[in-house]
mmCIF file of C-alpha atoms in Angstrom:
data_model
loop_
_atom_site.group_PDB
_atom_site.id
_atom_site.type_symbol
_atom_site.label_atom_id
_atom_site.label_comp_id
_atom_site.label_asym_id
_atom_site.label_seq_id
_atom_site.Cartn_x
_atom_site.Cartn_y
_atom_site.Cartn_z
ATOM 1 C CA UNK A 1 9.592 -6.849 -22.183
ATOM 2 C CA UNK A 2 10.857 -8.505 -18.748
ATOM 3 C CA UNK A 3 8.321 -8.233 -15.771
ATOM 4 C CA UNK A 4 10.106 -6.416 -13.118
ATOM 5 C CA UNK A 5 9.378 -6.905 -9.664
ATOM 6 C CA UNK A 6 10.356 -5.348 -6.709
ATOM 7 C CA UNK A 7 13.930 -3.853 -5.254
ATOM 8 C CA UNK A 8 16.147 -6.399 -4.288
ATOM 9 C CA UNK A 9 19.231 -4.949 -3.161
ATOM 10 C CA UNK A 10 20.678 -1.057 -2.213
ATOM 11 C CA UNK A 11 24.135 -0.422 -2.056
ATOM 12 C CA UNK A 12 25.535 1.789 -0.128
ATOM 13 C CA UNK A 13 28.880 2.745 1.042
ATOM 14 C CA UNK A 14 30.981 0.978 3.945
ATOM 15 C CA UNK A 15 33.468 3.587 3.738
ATOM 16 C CA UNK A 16 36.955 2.733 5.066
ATOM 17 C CA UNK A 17 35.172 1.341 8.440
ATOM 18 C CA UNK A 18 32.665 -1.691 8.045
ATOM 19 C CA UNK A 19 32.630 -2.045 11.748
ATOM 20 C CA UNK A 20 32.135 1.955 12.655
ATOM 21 C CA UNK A 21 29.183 1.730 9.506
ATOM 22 C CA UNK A 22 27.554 -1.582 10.562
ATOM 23 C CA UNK A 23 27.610 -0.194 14.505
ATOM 24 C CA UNK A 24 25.748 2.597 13.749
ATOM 25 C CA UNK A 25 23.348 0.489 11.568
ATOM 26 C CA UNK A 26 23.135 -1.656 15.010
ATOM 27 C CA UNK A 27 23.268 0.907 17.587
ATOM 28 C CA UNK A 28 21.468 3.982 16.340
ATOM 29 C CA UNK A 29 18.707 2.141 14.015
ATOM 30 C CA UNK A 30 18.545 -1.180 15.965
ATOM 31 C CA UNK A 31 18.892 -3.228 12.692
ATOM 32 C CA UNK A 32 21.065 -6.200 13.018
ATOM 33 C CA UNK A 33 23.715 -7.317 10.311
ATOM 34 C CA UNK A 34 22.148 -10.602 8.461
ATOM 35 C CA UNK A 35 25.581 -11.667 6.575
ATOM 36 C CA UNK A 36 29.063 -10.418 6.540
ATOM 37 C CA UNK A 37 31.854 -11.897 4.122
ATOM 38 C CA UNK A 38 35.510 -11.032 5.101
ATOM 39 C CA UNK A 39 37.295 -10.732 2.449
ATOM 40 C CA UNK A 40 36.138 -8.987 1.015
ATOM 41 C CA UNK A 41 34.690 -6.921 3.793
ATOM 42 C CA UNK A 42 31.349 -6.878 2.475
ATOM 43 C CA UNK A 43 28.201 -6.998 5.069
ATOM 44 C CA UNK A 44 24.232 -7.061 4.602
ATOM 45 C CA UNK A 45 21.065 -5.663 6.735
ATOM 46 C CA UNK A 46 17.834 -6.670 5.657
ATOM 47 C CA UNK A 47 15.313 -3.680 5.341
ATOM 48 C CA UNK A 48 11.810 -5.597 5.077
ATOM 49 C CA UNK A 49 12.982 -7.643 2.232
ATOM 50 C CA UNK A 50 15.150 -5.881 0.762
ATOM 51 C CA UNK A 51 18.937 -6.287 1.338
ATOM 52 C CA UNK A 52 21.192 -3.128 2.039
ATOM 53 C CA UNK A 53 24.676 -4.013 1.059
ATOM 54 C CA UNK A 54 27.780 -2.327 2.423
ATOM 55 C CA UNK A 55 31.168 -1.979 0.784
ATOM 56 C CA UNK A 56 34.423 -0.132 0.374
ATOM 57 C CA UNK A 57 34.223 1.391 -2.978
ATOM 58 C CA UNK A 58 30.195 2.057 -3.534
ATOM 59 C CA UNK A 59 29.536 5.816 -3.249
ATOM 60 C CA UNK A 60 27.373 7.095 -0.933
ATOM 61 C CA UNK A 61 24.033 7.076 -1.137
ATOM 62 C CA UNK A 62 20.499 7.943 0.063
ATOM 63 C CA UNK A 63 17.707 5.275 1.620
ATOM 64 C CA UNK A 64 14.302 6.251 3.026
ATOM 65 C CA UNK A 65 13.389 3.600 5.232
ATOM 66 C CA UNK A 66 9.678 3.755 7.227
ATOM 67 C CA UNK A 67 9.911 4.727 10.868
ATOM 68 C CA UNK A 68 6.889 4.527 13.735
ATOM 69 C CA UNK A 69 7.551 7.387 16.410
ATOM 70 C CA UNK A 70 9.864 9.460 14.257
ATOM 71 C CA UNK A 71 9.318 12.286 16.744
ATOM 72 C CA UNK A 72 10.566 10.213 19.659
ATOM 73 C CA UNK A 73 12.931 8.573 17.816
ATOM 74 C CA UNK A 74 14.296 12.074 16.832
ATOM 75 C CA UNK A 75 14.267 13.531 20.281
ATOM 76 C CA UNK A 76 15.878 10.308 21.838
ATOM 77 C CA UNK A 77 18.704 9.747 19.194
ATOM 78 C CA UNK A 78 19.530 13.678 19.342
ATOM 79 C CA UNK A 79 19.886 13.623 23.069
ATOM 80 C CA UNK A 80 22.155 10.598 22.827
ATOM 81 C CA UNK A 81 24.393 13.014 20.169
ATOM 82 C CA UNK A 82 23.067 11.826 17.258
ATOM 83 C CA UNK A 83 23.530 14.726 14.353
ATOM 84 C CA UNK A 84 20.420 14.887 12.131
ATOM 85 C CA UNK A 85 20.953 16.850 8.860
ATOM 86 C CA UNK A 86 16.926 17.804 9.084
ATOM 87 C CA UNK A 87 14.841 17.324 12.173
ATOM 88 C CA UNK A 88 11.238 15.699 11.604
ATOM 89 C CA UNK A 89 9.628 17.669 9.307
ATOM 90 C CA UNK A 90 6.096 17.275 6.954
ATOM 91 C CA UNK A 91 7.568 16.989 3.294
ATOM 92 C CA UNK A 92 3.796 15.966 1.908
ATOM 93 C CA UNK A 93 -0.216 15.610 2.683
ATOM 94 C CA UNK A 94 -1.199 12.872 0.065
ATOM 95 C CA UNK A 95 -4.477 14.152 -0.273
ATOM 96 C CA UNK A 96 -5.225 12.168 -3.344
ATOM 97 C CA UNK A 97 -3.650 8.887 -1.919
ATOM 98 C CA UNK A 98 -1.068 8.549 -4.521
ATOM 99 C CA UNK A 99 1.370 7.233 -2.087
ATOM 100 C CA UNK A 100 -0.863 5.185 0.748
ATOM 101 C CA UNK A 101 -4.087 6.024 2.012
ATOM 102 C CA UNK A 102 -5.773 8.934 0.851
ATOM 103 C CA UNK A 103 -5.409 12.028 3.611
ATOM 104 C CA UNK A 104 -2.311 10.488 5.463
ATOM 105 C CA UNK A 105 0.612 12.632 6.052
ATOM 106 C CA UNK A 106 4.346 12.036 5.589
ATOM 107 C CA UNK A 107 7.580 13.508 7.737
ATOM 108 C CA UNK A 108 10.761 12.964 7.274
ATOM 109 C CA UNK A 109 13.810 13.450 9.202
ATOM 110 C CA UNK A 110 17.489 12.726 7.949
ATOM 111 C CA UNK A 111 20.955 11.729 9.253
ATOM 112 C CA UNK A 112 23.988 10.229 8.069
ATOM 113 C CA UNK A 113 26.030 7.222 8.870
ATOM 114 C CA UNK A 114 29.925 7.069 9.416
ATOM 115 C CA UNK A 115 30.197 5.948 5.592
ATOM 116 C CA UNK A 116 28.461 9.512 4.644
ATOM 117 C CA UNK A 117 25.191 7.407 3.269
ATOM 118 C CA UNK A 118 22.147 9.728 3.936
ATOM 119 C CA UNK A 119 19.292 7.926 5.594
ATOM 120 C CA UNK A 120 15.856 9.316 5.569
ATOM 121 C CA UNK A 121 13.676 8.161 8.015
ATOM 122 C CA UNK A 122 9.803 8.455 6.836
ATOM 123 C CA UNK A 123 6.486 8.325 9.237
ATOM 124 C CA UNK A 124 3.242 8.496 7.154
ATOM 125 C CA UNK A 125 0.460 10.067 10.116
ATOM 126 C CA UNK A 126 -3.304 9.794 9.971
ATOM 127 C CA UNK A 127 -5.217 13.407 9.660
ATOM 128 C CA UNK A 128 -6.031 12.959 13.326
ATOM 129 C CA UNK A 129 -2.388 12.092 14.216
ATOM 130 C CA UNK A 130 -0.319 15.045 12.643
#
């Protein structure tokens, strides 16, 4: 059996509009573009260290990427017209620790980018903090 290690790349869809994708990328989740080939209009963000690669082509798709100050992040993105498709909510209380520390909370909130990719933007919260 090969040893697997961790995720290396994500693909997700460009749609018809790199530039409109990659500027929200940029402008609504401050993450900056690390490469961009044209032709054959192909462009990568690095997510900690994974790489998120956009193209014409790839379906949509879904990435959960962590967040501090989801709430504030919500509230300021929203007034700036920023659709969510779910506001902040808590999806899970990992009482057990099965996903992080033991007693930590996680919310989520969702949008979507020009490309129709879903992001979901996760904030795990100590007891005391939720």
């Amino acid at each position: 059996m090969p040893a697997i290690g961790a995720v290396r790349q994500v693909a997700l869809s460009a749609g018809r509009d790199l530039d409109a994708t990659l500027a929200f990328w940029r402008g609504v989740l401050g993450m900056s573009v690390h490469a961009r080939y044209d032709p054959p209009g192909i462009a990568f963000i690095m997510a900690g260290g994974v790489r998120l690669l956009f193209a014409d082509g790839v379906p949509p798709g879904t990435v959960y990427l962590d967040i501090i100050g989801l709430e504030a992040f919500h509230s300021e993105a929203k007034a700036a017209g920023i659709p969510f498709t779910a506001p902040p909510a808590l999806v899970h209380r990992d009482t057990e620790g099965q996903f992080g520390p033991a007693g930590e909370s996680e919310w989520m909130a969702f949008l979507k980018d020009p490309a129709g990719n879903t992001i979901g933007l996760v904030e795990r919260l100590a007891p005391e903090r939720d």
